[in-house]
Amino acid sequence: MNHDSYENAYISGILKSVKTIAVVGASANDVRPSFFVMKYMLDKGYSVVPVNPGQAGKPILGQMTYARLSDVPEPIDMVDVFRASDAVPGIVDETLSLGPLPKVIWMQLTVRHDEAAARAEAAGLKVVMNRCPKIEYARLSGEIGWNGVNSGMISSRKPVMRSGYQSYGLRGKPGDGSN
């Protein structure tokens, strides 16, 4: 796969299919990017599990933090990596030892490791590198345009309204099978 450019359908397909996201490198510091991403994805209805050995046993945004991916008591759909690129091979190794296997390994902005990505893809996982799921969700849903940012997306599609927190997003209405 070409990891320099992703089709919108590839990214959208991932964001529609995952429900549980483990954020490796999650921070309790509310000015860190991992904190913003966790908050945003929780607000969009995802189950988000923080993974950080220094915060293990403490909640971040009301979610219990675990030291390792293998400590997470529920199946993980996506591993979101907020660590330096040189930490990725170890994270991929740990991810590939999980059962059931997650669907996706997502590496945050500036994080890239082609060899580790190739191993994950060979095991059947989808891989995204040097992208942020918060930014991609906002771009694909049109929300990023609310801030005056050109999303590169033009759509006449009517936004999907949900009860509670208003999301014009990718996940659909409760009960329609797309959540």
Short mmCIF file of C-alpha atoms in Angstrom, two decimals:
data_model
loop_
_atom_site.label_atom_id
_atom_site.label_comp_id
_atom_site.label_asym_id
_atom_site.label_seq_id
_atom_site.Cartn_x
_atom_site.Cartn_y
_atom_site.Cartn_z
CA MET A 1 0.00 0.00 0.00
CA ASN A 2 1.12 3.55 -0.71
CA HIS A 3 1.42 5.20 2.69
CA ASP A 4 2.22 8.61 1.24
CA SER A 5 -1.39 9.14 0.15
CA TYR A 6 -4.64 7.52 1.28
CA GLU A 7 -7.94 7.38 -0.53
CA ASN A 8 -10.79 9.00 1.38
CA ALA A 9 -12.71 5.72 1.20
CA TYR A 10 -9.85 3.88 2.96
CA ILE A 11 -9.74 6.34 5.88
CA SER A 12 -13.53 6.63 6.06
CA GLY A 13 -13.90 2.85 6.00
CA ILE A 14 -11.56 2.54 8.96
CA LEU A 15 -13.31 5.27 10.96
CA LYS A 16 -16.70 3.69 10.27
CA SER A 17 -15.63 0.16 11.17
CA VAL A 18 -13.78 0.65 14.46
CA LYS A 19 -15.48 1.05 17.80
CA THR A 20 -12.70 0.61 20.40
CA ILE A 21 -9.49 2.62 20.09
CA ALA A 22 -6.44 2.04 22.31
CA VAL A 23 -4.36 5.23 22.50
CA VAL A 24 -0.74 4.20 23.15
CA GLY A 25 1.05 7.16 24.69
CA ALA A 26 -2.11 8.72 26.09
CA SER A 27 -1.49 11.71 28.33
CA ALA A 28 -3.42 13.04 31.33
CA ASN A 29 -2.04 16.50 30.51
CA ASP A 30 -4.93 18.43 28.97
CA VAL A 31 -2.66 20.41 26.63
CA ARG A 32 -1.15 17.34 24.96
CA PRO A 33 -2.41 16.26 21.51
CA SER A 34 -3.21 12.74 22.72
CA PHE A 35 -5.59 14.23 25.31
CA PHE A 36 -7.39 16.28 22.61
CA VAL A 37 -7.69 13.26 20.32
CA MET A 38 -9.03 11.06 23.12
CA LYS A 39 -11.62 13.68 24.09
CA TYR A 40 -12.74 14.21 20.49
CA MET A 41 -13.04 10.50 19.71
CA LEU A 42 -14.95 9.88 22.96
CA ASP A 43 -17.31 12.72 22.00
CA LYS A 44 -17.89 11.01 18.65
CA GLY A 45 -19.04 7.82 20.34
CA TYR A 46 -15.90 5.70 20.18
CA SER A 47 -14.75 3.66 23.16
CA VAL A 48 -11.24 4.98 23.89
CA VAL A 49 -8.77 3.15 26.13
CA PRO A 50 -5.65 5.03 27.28
CA VAL A 51 -2.40 3.02 27.39
CA ASN A 52 0.48 4.57 29.35
CA PRO A 53 2.59 2.70 31.93
CA GLY A 54 3.18 5.89 33.92
CA GLN A 55 -0.56 6.47 34.33
CA ALA A 56 -1.68 2.82 34.71
CA GLY A 57 -4.54 2.41 37.14
CA LYS A 58 -5.52 6.09 36.95
CA PRO A 59 -8.34 7.48 34.83
CA ILE A 60 -7.78 9.79 31.88
CA LEU A 61 -10.99 11.48 30.75
CA GLY A 62 -12.89 9.00 32.90
CA GLN A 63 -11.33 5.99 31.14
CA MET A 64 -9.11 3.57 33.10
CA THR A 65 -5.51 3.64 31.89
CA TYR A 66 -3.55 0.43 31.28
CA ALA A 67 0.21 -0.14 31.21
CA ARG A 68 0.22 -2.35 28.10
CA LEU A 69 -2.10 -3.28 25.26
CA SER A 70 -2.22 -6.82 26.63
CA ASP A 71 -3.70 -5.46 29.88
CA VAL A 72 -6.78 -4.01 28.14
CA PRO A 73 -9.72 -6.26 29.15
CA GLU A 74 -11.75 -5.77 25.97
CA PRO A 75 -11.05 -6.41 22.29
CA ILE A 76 -9.33 -3.49 20.55
CA ASP A 77 -10.29 -2.48 17.01
CA MET A 78 -7.62 0.18 16.46
CA VAL A 79 -4.27 0.98 18.06
CA ASP A 80 -3.54 4.73 17.81
CA VAL A 81 0.19 5.35 18.32
CA PHE A 82 1.27 8.57 20.06
CA ARG A 83 4.92 7.52 20.41
CA ALA A 84 8.11 8.23 18.49
CA SER A 85 8.68 6.28 15.28
CA ASP A 86 11.44 4.16 16.84
CA ALA A 87 8.89 2.77 19.36
CA VAL A 88 6.57 1.50 16.61
CA PRO A 89 8.19 -1.94 16.02
CA GLY A 90 7.66 -2.89 19.68
CA ILE A 91 4.07 -1.63 19.59
CA VAL A 92 3.40 -3.63 16.41
CA ASP A 93 4.92 -6.74 18.07
CA GLU A 94 2.64 -6.29 21.09
CA THR A 95 -0.37 -5.64 18.84
CA LEU A 96 0.28 -8.79 16.80
CA SER A 97 0.36 -10.85 20.01
CA LEU A 98 -3.18 -9.80 20.96
CA GLY A 99 -6.17 -12.02 20.50
CA PRO A 100 -8.40 -11.14 18.84
CA LEU A 101 -6.19 -9.12 16.53
CA PRO A 102 -7.09 -5.43 16.10
CA LYS A 103 -8.19 -4.27 12.64
CA VAL A 104 -5.95 -1.18 12.40
CA ILE A 105 -2.68 0.32 13.52
CA TRP A 106 -2.83 4.10 13.17
CA MET A 107 0.33 6.16 13.59
CA GLN A 108 -0.09 9.80 14.50
CA LEU A 109 1.31 12.84 12.72
CA THR A 110 5.11 12.55 12.15
CA VAL A 111 5.05 8.86 13.18
CA ARG A 112 6.12 6.46 10.45
CA HIS A 113 7.84 3.07 10.34
CA ASP A 114 7.57 1.30 6.99
CA GLU A 115 9.04 -2.05 8.08
CA ALA A 116 6.70 -2.34 11.07
CA ALA A 117 3.78 -1.29 8.85
CA ALA A 118 4.66 -4.04 6.36
CA ARG A 119 4.65 -6.64 9.16
CA ALA A 120 1.26 -5.45 10.39
CA GLU A 121 -0.19 -5.52 6.87
CA ALA A 122 1.22 -9.02 6.29
CA ALA A 123 -0.74 -10.09 9.38
CA GLY A 124 -3.94 -8.65 7.89
CA LEU A 125 -4.13 -5.28 9.66
CA LYS A 126 -4.82 -1.99 7.95
CA VAL A 127 -2.18 0.65 8.57
CA VAL A 128 -2.29 4.45 8.51
CA MET A 129 0.85 6.50 9.09
CA ASN A 130 1.48 10.21 9.66
CA ARG A 131 -2.21 11.03 10.07
CA CYS A 132 -4.49 11.95 12.96
CA PRO A 133 -7.90 10.25 13.29
CA LYS A 134 -9.35 13.42 14.87
CA ILE A 135 -8.28 15.54 11.90
CA GLU A 136 -9.37 12.90 9.37
CA TYR A 137 -12.78 12.46 11.03
CA ALA A 138 -13.31 16.24 11.07
CA ARG A 139 -12.13 16.56 7.46
CA LEU A 140 -14.29 13.74 6.10
CA SER A 141 -17.37 14.79 8.07
CA GLY A 142 -17.01 18.44 7.04
CA GLU A 143 -16.60 19.63 10.63
CA ILE A 144 -13.14 21.00 9.94
CA GLY A 145 -14.76 23.45 7.52
CA TRP A 146 -16.68 24.99 10.40
CA ASN A 147 -13.34 26.53 11.43
CA GLY A 148 -12.65 27.91 7.98
CA VAL A 149 -10.28 25.10 6.95
CA ASN A 150 -10.61 23.81 3.40
CA SER A 151 -11.32 20.11 3.86
CA GLY A 152 -11.03 19.31 0.16
CA MET A 153 -14.46 17.69 0.42
CA ILE A 154 -17.56 18.92 -1.36
CA SER A 155 -20.84 17.28 -0.51
CA SER A 156 -24.52 17.95 -0.82
CA ARG A 157 -25.12 15.17 1.70
CA LYS A 158 -27.42 16.15 4.54
CA PRO A 159 -25.63 15.83 7.91
CA VAL A 160 -26.72 12.90 10.07
CA MET A 161 -28.15 14.20 13.32
CA ARG A 162 -27.87 12.10 16.48
CA SER A 163 -29.47 12.56 19.86
CA GLY A 164 -27.34 14.12 22.59
CA TYR A 165 -24.03 15.55 21.44
CA GLN A 166 -24.53 16.69 17.86
CA SER A 167 -22.32 14.93 15.39
CA TYR A 168 -22.51 15.43 11.67
CA GLY A 169 -20.20 12.54 11.31
CA LEU A 170 -19.40 9.24 9.86
CA ARG A 171 -20.99 6.96 12.42
CA GLY A 172 -24.67 7.29 11.55
CA LYS A 173 -27.78 7.36 13.72
CA PRO A 174 -28.12 5.14 16.79
CA GLY A 175 -29.84 1.90 15.89
CA ASP A 176 -29.27 2.08 12.12
CA GLY A 177 -26.53 -0.57 12.26
CA SER A 178 -23.67 1.78 11.38
CA ASN A 179 -22.60 2.58 14.96
#
